[in-house]
Tab-separated table of C-alpha atoms in Angstrom:
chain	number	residue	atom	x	y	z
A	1	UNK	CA	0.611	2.436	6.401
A	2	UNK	CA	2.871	4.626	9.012
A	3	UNK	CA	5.077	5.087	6.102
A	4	UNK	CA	2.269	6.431	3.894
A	5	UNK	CA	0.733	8.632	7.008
A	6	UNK	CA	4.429	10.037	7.606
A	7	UNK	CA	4.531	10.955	3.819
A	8	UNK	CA	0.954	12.781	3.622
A	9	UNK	CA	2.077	14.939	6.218
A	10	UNK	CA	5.315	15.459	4.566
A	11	UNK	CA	3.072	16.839	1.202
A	12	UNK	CA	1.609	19.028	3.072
A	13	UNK	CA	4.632	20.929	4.101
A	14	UNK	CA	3.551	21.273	7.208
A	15	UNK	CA	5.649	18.202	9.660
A	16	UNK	CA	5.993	20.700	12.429
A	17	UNK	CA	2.098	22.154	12.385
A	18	UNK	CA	-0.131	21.252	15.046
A	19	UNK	CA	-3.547	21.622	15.825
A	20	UNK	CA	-4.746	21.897	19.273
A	21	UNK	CA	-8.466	19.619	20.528
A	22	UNK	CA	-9.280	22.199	23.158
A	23	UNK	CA	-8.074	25.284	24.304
A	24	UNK	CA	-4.812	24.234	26.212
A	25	UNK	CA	-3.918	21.166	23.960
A	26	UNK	CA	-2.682	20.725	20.602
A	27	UNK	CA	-3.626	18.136	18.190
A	28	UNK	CA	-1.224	17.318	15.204
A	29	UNK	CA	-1.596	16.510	11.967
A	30	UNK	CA	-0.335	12.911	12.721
A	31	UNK	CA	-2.949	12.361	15.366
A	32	UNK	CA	-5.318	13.658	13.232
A	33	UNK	CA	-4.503	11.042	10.903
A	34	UNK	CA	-5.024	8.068	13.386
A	35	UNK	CA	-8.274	9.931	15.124
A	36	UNK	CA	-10.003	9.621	11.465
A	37	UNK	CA	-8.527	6.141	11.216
A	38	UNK	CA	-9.507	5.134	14.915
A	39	UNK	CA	-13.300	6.450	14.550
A	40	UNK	CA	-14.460	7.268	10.873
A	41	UNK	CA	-17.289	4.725	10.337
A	42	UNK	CA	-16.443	4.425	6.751
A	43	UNK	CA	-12.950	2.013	8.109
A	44	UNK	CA	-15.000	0.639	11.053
A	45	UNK	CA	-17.512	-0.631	8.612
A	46	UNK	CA	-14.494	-2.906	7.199
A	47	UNK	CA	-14.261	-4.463	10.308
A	48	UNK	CA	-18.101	-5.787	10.142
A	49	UNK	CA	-17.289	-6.658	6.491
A	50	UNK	CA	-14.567	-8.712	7.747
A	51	UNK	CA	-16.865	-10.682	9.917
A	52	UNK	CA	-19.080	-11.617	7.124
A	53	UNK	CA	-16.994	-12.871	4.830
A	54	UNK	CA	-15.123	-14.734	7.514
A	55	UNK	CA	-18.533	-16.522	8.154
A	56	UNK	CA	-19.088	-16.885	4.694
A	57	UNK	CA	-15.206	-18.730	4.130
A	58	UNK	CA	-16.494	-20.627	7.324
A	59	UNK	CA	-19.862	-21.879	5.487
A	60	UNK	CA	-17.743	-22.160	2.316
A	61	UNK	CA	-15.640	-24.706	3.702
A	62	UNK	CA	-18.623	-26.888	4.633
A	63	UNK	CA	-19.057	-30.378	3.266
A	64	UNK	CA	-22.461	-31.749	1.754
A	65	UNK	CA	-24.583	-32.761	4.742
A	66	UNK	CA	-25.235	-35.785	5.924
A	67	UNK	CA	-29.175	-36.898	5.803
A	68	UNK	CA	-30.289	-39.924	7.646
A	69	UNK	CA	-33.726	-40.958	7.186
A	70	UNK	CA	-36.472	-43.650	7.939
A	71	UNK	CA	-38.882	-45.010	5.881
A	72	UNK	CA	-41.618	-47.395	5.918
A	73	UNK	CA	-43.453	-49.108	2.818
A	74	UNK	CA	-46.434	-51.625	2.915
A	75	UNK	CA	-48.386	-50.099	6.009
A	76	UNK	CA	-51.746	-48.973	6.462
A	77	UNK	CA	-52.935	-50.499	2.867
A	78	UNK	CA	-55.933	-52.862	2.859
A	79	UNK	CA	-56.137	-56.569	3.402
A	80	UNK	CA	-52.402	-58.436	3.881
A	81	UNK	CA	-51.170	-54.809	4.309
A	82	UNK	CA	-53.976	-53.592	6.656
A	83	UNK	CA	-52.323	-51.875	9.826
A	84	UNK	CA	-48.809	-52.772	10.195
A	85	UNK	CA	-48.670	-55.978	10.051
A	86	UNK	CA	-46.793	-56.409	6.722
A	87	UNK	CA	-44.896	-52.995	7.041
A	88	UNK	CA	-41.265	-53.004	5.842
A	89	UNK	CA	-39.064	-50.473	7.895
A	90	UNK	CA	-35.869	-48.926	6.168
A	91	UNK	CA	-33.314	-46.930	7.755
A	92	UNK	CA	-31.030	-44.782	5.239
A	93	UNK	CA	-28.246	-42.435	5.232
A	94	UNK	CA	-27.636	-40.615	2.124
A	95	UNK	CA	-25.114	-37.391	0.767
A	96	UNK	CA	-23.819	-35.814	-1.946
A	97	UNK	CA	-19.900	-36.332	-3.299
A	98	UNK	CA	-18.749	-33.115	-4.963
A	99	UNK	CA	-16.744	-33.489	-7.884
A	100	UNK	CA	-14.454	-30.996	-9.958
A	101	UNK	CA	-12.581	-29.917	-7.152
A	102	UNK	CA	-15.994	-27.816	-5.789
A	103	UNK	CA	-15.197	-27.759	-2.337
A	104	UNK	CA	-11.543	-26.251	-2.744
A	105	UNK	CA	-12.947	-23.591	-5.389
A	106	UNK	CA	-15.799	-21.996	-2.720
A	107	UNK	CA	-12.769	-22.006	-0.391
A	108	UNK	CA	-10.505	-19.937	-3.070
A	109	UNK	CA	-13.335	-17.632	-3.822
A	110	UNK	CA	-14.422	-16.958	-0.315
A	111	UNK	CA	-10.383	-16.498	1.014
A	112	UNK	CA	-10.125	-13.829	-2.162
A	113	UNK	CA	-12.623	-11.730	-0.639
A	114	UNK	CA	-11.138	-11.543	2.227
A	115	UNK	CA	-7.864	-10.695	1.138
A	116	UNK	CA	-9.530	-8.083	-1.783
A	117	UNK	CA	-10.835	-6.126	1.160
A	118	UNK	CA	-7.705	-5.329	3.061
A	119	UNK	CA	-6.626	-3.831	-0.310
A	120	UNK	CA	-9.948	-1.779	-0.323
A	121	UNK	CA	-9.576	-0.657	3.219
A	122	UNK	CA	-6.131	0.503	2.527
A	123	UNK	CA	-7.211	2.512	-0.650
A	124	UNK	CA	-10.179	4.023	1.181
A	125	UNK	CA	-7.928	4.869	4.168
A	126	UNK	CA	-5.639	6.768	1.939
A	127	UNK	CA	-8.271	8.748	0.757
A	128	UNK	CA	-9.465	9.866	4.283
A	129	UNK	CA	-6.109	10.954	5.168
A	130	UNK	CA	-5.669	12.744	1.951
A	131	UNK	CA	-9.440	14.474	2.646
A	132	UNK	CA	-7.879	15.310	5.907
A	133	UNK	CA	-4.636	17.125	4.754
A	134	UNK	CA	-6.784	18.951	1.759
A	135	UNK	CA	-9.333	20.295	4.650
A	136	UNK	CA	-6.113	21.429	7.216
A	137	UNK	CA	-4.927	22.683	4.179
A	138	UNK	CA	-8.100	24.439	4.248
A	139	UNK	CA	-7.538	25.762	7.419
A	140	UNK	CA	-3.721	27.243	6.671
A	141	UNK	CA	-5.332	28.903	3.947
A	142	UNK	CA	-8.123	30.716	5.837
A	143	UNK	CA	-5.405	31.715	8.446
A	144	UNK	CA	-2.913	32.823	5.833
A	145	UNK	CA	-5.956	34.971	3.961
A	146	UNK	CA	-6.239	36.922	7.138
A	147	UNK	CA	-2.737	37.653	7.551
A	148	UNK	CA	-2.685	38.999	4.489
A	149	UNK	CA	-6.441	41.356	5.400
A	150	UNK	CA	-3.933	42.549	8.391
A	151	UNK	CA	-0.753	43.411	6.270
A	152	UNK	CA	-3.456	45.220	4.001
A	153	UNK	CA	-5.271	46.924	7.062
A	154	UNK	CA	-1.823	48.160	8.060
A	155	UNK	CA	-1.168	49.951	4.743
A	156	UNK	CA	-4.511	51.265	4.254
A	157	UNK	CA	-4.372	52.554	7.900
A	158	UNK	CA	-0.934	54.953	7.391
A	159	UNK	CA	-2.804	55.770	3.992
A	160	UNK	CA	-5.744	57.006	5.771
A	161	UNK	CA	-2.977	58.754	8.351
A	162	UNK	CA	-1.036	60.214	5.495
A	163	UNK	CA	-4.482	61.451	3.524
A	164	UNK	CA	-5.688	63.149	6.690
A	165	UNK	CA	-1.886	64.580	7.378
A	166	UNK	CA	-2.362	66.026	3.774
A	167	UNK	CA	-5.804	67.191	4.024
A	168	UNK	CA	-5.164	69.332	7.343
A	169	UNK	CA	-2.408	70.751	5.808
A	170	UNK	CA	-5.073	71.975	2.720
A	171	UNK	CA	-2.460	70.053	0.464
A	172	UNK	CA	-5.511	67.622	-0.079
A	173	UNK	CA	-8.980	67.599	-0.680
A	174	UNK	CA	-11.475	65.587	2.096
A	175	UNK	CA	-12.653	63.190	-1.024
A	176	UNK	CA	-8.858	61.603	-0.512
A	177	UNK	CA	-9.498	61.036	2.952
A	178	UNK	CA	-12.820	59.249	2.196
A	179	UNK	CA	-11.341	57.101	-0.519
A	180	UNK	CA	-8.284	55.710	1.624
A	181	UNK	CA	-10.935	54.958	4.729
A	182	UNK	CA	-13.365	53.418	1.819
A	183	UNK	CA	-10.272	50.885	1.264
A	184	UNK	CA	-9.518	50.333	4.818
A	185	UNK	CA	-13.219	49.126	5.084
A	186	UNK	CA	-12.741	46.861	2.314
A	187	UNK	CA	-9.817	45.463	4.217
A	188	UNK	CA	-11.176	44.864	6.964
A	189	UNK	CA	-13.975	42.624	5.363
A	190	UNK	CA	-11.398	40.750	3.976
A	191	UNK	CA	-10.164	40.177	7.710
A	192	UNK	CA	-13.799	39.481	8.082
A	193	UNK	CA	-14.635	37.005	5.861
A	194	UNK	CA	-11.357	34.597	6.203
A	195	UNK	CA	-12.162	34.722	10.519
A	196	UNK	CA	-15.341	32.985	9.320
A	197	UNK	CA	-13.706	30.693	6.896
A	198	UNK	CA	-11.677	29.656	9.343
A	199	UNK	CA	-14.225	28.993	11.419
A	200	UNK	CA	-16.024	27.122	8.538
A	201	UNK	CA	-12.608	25.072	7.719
A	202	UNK	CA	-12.038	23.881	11.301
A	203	UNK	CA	-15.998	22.733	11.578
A	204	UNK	CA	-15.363	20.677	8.227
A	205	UNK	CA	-12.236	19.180	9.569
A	206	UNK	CA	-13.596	18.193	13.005
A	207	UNK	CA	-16.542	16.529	11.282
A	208	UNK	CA	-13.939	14.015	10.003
A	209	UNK	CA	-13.408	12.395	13.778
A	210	UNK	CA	-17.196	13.461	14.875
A	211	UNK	CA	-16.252	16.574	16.714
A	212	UNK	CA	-19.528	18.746	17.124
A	213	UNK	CA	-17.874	22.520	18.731
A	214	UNK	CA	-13.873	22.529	17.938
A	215	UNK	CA	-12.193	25.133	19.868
A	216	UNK	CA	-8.815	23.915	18.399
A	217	UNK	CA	-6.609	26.800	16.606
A	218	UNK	CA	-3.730	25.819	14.019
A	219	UNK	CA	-0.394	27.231	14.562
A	220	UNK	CA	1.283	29.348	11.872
A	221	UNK	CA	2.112	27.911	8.495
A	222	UNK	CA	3.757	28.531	5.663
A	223	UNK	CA	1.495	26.860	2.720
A	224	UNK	CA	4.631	28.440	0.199
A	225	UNK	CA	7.347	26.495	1.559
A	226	UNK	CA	7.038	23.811	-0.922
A	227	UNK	CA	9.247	21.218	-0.891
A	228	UNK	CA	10.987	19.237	-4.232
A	229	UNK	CA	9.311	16.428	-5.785
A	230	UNK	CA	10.267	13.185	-7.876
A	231	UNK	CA	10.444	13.288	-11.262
A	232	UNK	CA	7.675	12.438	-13.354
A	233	UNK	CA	9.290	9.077	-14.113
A	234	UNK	CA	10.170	8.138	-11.260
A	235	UNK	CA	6.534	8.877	-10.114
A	236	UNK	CA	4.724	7.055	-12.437
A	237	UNK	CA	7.195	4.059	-11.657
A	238	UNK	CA	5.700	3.854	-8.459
A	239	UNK	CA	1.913	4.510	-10.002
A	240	UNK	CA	1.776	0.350	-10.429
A	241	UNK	CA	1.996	-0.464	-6.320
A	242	UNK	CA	-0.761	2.620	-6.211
A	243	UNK	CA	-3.938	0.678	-4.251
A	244	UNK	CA	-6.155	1.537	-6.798
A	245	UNK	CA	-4.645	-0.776	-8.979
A	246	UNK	CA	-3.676	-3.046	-6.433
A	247	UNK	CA	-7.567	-4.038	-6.023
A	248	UNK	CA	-7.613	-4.669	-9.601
A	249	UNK	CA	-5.262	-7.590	-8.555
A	250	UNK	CA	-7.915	-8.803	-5.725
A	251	UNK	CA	-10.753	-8.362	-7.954
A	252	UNK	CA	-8.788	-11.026	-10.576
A	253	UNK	CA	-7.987	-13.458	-8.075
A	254	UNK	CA	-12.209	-13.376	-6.972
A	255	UNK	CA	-13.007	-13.591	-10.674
A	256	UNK	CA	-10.560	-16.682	-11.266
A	257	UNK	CA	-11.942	-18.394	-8.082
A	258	UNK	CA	-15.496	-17.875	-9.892
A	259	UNK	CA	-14.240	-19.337	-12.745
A	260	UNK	CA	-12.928	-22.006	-11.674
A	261	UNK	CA	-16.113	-22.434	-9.265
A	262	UNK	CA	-17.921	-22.228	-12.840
A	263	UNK	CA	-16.274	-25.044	-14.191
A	264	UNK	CA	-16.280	-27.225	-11.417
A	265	UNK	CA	-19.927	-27.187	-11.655
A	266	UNK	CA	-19.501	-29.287	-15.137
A	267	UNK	CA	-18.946	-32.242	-13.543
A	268	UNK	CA	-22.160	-33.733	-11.772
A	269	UNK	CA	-22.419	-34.358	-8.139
A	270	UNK	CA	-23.096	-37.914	-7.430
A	271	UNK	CA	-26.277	-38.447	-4.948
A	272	UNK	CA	-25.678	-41.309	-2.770
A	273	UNK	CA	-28.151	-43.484	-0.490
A	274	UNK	CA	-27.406	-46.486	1.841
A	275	UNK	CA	-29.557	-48.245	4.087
A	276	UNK	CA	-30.743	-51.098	5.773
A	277	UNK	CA	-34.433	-52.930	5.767
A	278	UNK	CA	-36.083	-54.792	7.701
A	279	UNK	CA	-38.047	-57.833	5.280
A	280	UNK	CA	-41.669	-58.411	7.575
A	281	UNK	CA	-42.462	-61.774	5.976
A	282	UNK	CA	-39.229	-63.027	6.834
A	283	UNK	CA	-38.060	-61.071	9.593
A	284	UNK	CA	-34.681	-60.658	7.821
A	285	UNK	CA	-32.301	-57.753	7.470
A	286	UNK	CA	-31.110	-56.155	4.017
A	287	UNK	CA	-28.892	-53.614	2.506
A	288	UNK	CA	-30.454	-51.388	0.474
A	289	UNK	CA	-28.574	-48.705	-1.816
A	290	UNK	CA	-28.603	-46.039	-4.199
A	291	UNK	CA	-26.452	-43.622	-6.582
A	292	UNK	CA	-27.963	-40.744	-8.818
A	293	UNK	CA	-26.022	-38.233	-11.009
A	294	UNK	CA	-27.671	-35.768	-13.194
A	295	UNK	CA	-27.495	-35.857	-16.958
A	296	UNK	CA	-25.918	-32.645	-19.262
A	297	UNK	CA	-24.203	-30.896	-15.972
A	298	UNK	CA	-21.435	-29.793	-18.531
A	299	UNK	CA	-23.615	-28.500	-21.318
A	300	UNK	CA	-25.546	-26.543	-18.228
A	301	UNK	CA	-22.625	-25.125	-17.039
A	302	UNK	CA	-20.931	-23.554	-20.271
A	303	UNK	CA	-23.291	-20.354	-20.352
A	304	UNK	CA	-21.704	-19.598	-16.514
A	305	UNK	CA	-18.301	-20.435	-17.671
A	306	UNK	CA	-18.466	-17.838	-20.361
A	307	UNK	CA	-19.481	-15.394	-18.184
A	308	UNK	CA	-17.067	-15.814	-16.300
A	309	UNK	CA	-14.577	-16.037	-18.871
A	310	UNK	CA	-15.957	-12.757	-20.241
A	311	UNK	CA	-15.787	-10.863	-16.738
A	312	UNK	CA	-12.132	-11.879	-16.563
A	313	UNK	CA	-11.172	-10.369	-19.626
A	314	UNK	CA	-13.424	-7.422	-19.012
A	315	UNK	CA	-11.588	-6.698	-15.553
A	316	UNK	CA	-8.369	-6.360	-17.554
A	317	UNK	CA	-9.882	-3.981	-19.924
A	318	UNK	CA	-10.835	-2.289	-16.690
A	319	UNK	CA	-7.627	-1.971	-15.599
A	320	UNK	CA	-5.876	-0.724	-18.369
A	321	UNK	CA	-8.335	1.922	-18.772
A	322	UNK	CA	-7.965	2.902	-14.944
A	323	UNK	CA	-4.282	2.894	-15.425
A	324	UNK	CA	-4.101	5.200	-18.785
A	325	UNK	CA	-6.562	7.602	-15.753
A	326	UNK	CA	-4.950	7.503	-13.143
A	327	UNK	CA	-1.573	8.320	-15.349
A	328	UNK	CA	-3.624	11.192	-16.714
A	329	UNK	CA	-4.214	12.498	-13.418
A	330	UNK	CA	-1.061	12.028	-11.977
A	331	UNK	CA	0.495	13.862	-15.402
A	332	UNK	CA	-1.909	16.672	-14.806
A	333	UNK	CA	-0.926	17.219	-11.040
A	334	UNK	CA	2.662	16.809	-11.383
A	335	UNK	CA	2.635	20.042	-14.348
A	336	UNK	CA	0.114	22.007	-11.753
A	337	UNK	CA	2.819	21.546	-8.739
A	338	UNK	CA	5.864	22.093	-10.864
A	339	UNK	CA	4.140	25.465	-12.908
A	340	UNK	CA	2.428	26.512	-9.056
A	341	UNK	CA	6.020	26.056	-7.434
A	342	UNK	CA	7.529	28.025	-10.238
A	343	UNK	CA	5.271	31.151	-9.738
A	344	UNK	CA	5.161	30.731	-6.003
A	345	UNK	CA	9.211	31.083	-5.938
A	346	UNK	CA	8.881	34.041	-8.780
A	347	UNK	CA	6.923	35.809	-6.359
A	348	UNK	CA	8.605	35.557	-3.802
A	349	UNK	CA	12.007	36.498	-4.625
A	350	UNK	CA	11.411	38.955	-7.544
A	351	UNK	CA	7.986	40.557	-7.248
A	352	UNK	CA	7.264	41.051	-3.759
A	353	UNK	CA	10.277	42.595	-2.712
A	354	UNK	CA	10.601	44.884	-5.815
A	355	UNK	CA	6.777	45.810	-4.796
A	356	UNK	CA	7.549	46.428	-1.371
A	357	UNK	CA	10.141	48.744	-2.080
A	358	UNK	CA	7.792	50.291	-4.873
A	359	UNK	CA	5.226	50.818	-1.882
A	360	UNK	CA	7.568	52.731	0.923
A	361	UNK	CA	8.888	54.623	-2.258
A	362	UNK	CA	5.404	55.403	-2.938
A	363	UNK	CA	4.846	56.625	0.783
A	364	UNK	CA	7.775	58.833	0.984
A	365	UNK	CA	6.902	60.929	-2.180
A	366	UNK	CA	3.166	61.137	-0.987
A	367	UNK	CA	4.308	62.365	2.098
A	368	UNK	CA	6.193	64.384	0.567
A	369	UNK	CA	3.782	65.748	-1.909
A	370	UNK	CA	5.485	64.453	-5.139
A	371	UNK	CA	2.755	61.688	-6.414
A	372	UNK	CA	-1.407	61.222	-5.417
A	373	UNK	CA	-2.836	59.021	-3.245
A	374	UNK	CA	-3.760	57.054	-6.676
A	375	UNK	CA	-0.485	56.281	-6.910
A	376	UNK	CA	0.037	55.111	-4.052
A	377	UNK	CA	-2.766	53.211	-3.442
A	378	UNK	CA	-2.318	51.929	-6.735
A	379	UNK	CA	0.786	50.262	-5.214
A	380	UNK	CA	-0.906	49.101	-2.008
A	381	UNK	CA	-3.272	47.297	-4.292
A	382	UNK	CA	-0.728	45.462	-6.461
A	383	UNK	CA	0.829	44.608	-3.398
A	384	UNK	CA	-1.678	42.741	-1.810
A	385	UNK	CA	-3.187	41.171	-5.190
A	386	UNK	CA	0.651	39.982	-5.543
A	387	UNK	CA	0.292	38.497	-2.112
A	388	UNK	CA	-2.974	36.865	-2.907
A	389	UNK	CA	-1.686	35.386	-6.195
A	390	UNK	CA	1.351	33.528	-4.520
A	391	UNK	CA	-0.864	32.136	-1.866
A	392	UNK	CA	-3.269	31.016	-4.259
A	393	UNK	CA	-0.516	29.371	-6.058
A	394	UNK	CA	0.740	27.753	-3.347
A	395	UNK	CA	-2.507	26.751	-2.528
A	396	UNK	CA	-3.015	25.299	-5.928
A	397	UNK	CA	0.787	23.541	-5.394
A	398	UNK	CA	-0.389	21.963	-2.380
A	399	UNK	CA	-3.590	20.568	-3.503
A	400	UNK	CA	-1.427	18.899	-6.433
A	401	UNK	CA	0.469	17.764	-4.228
A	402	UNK	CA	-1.852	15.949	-2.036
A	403	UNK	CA	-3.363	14.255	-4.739
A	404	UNK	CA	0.202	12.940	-6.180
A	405	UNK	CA	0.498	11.354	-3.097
A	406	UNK	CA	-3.018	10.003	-3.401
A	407	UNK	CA	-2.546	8.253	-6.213
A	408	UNK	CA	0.843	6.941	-6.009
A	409	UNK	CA	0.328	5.679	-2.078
A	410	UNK	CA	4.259	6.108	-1.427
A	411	UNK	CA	6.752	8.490	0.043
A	412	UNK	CA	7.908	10.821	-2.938
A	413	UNK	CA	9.320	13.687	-1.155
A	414	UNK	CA	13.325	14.392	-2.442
A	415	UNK	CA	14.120	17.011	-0.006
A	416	UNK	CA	12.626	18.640	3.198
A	417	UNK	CA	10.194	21.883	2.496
A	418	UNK	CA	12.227	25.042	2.431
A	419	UNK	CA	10.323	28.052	2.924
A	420	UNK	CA	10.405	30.757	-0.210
A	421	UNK	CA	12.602	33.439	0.684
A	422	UNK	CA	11.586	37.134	0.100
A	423	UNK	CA	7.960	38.837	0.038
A	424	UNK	CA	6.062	36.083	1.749
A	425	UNK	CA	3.501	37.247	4.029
């Protein structure tokens, strides 16, 4: 699993990020990986799970009992038999020998359980620690939202300069200087509102270890520095060892085991009795014995051996099915990275820096008195929206990205992240 945890925080793009538990320390995202695996109940309730089926493999491999018994015939009748006078005592021990293999088949069914659980703790483990890279992602996001609000605050605030420059000068009227200080308010909401999503974020990722007041902060990130991916082939070649299939495999070895439990039970279990008796009129000792077998065991145990027949063919319908999904999935987020990773690096080295240029452009000839404060806000706007819409594809790359990982279970990254060159806020 270190493997897998080392990947996950390779998909995130964020190997160097850290996240600090109190004021003075920082946590990373690897330790926040093994806190969730250390304390989340959901993997601690494996552990009890683990205890009962151990118990149950232990009472599994028990044998029929052994029954001794006494009994005593020809006592407490009337006349000859009054009392016990003519009472015959018999001492007995009796069993049962299983036949059809039963004893070996409980063992195979109860051991499968056992071993289909480890594969179900490892595919619910995976999914906490991709729940915990989707809500740091989270985080990052909140943090990069307000770096934006400030880059925006900045501009607005040498608008609302510039408007009030121009409006002293009577080159302006005072509805300018109104507008640009409308816009600065709107920025600063934005500030605003992603401080308390952060907040938000970093409550919904402490949750995950049982951390009631986090204090921790997250260091900066860059959620567009995306790194290259496998092809789809060679992704889906790795989709087989992917755990949710992997339990399919468990789940057939516990359906076999009842199958073969099944048809063990077609051959009758012998009842055996042995004893010895004590004769009263003689005063003699004599064996006594017994053997028993129920009649149509086999006709009583076809309707269970077609069940089980059918569940066994029904779990491989299953899997097929969850295969054709889970290569749906993993076709869907592998197009959503490479398309978000596309526009991401468009962004950032074409339209940014052709906007940022547009902007200072913009500010000169305002200053200047060539174009309106339109115009120029006009740019500010685009500007930010352009910043917004490659962090929201990088967002959208990341969260692909997670959930490849999630579904394959395997390292898949080709190169290390590079961070997108240009614009980037």
């Amino acid at each position: 699993m270190s493997v897998r945890l080392a990947a996950l925080a390779a998909l995130v793009a964020v190997s160097a990020i850290a996240w600090p538990a109190h004021a003075a320390d920082r946590l990373s995202l690897d330790e926040a990986f093994a806190r969730v695996a250390q304390t989340h109940p959901d993997l601690r309730l494996f552990g009890a799970r683990q205890d009962i089926l151990s118990a149950d493999l232990e009472r599994a491999a028990l044998r029929p009992a052994w029954v001794a018994g006494a009994s005593v015939e020809n006592a407490f009748g009337t006349g000859e038999a009054s009392g016990l006078d003519g009472a015959e005592l018999t001492l007995s021990l009796a069993s049962v020998l299983e036949r059809g293999g039963k004893l070996d088949a409980r063992r195979t069914l109860a051991q499968s359980r056992i071993n289909a659980l480890a594969v179900e703790r490892e595919a619910r483990r995976l999914d906490l620690l991709a729940e915990v890279a989707r809500r740091y992602l989270a985080m990052v996001a909140a943090q990069r939202q307000r770096d934006i609000a400030e880059l925006d605050i900045a501009q607005r605030q040498r608008a609302v300069a510039g408007a009030r420059h121009r409006l002293q000068a009577g080159a302006s009227p005072e509805s300018v200087v109104l507008t640009a200080q409308a816009a600065l308010a709107r920025a600063e909401l934005d500030r605003a509102r992603a401080e308390q999503r952060f907040a938000a974020t970093r409550q919904h990722l402490a949750a995950l270890w049982g951390e009631r007041a986090p204090t921790f902060d997250v260091v900066a990130a860059d959620p567009t520095a995306l790194p290259q991916v496998a092809s789809f082939a060679q992704l889906t070649s790795t989709l087989e060892q992917t755990p949710e299939l992997a339990q399919f495999v468990g789940e057939r070895r516990i359906r076999e085991a009842r199958l073969q439990l099944a048809r063990a039970d077609a051959k009758a279990d012998l009842d055996w009795e042995v004893g010895v008796r004590r004769l009263q009129a003689t005063d003699d000792m004599a064996l006594v014995g017994s053997i028993s077998m129920p009649l149509g065991a086999s006709r009583r145990a076809q309707p269970e051996i077609r069940a089980a027949e059918a569940e066994l063919t029904a779990l491989e319908i299953e899997r097929e099915s969850k295969g054709l999904s889970l290569y749906s999935t993993l076709a869907e987020a592998h197009g959503r990275y490479l398309t978000a990773q596309l526009e991401v690096d468009r962004l950032g080295t074409d339209v940014l820096p052709k906007l940022a240029k547009a902007e200072a452009a913009a500010e000169r000839a305002y200053r200047a008195g060539a174009i309106s404060y339109l115009e120029w806000a006009q740019l500010q706007s685009e500007r930010t929206a352009a910043r917004k819409q490659q962090l929201d594809a990088a967002l959208e790359a990341q969260r692909a990205l997670i959930e490849i990982q999630r579904l394959t279970g395997a390292p898949f990254v080709a190169a290390p992240a590079q961070a997108t060159q240009g614009g980037t806020p």
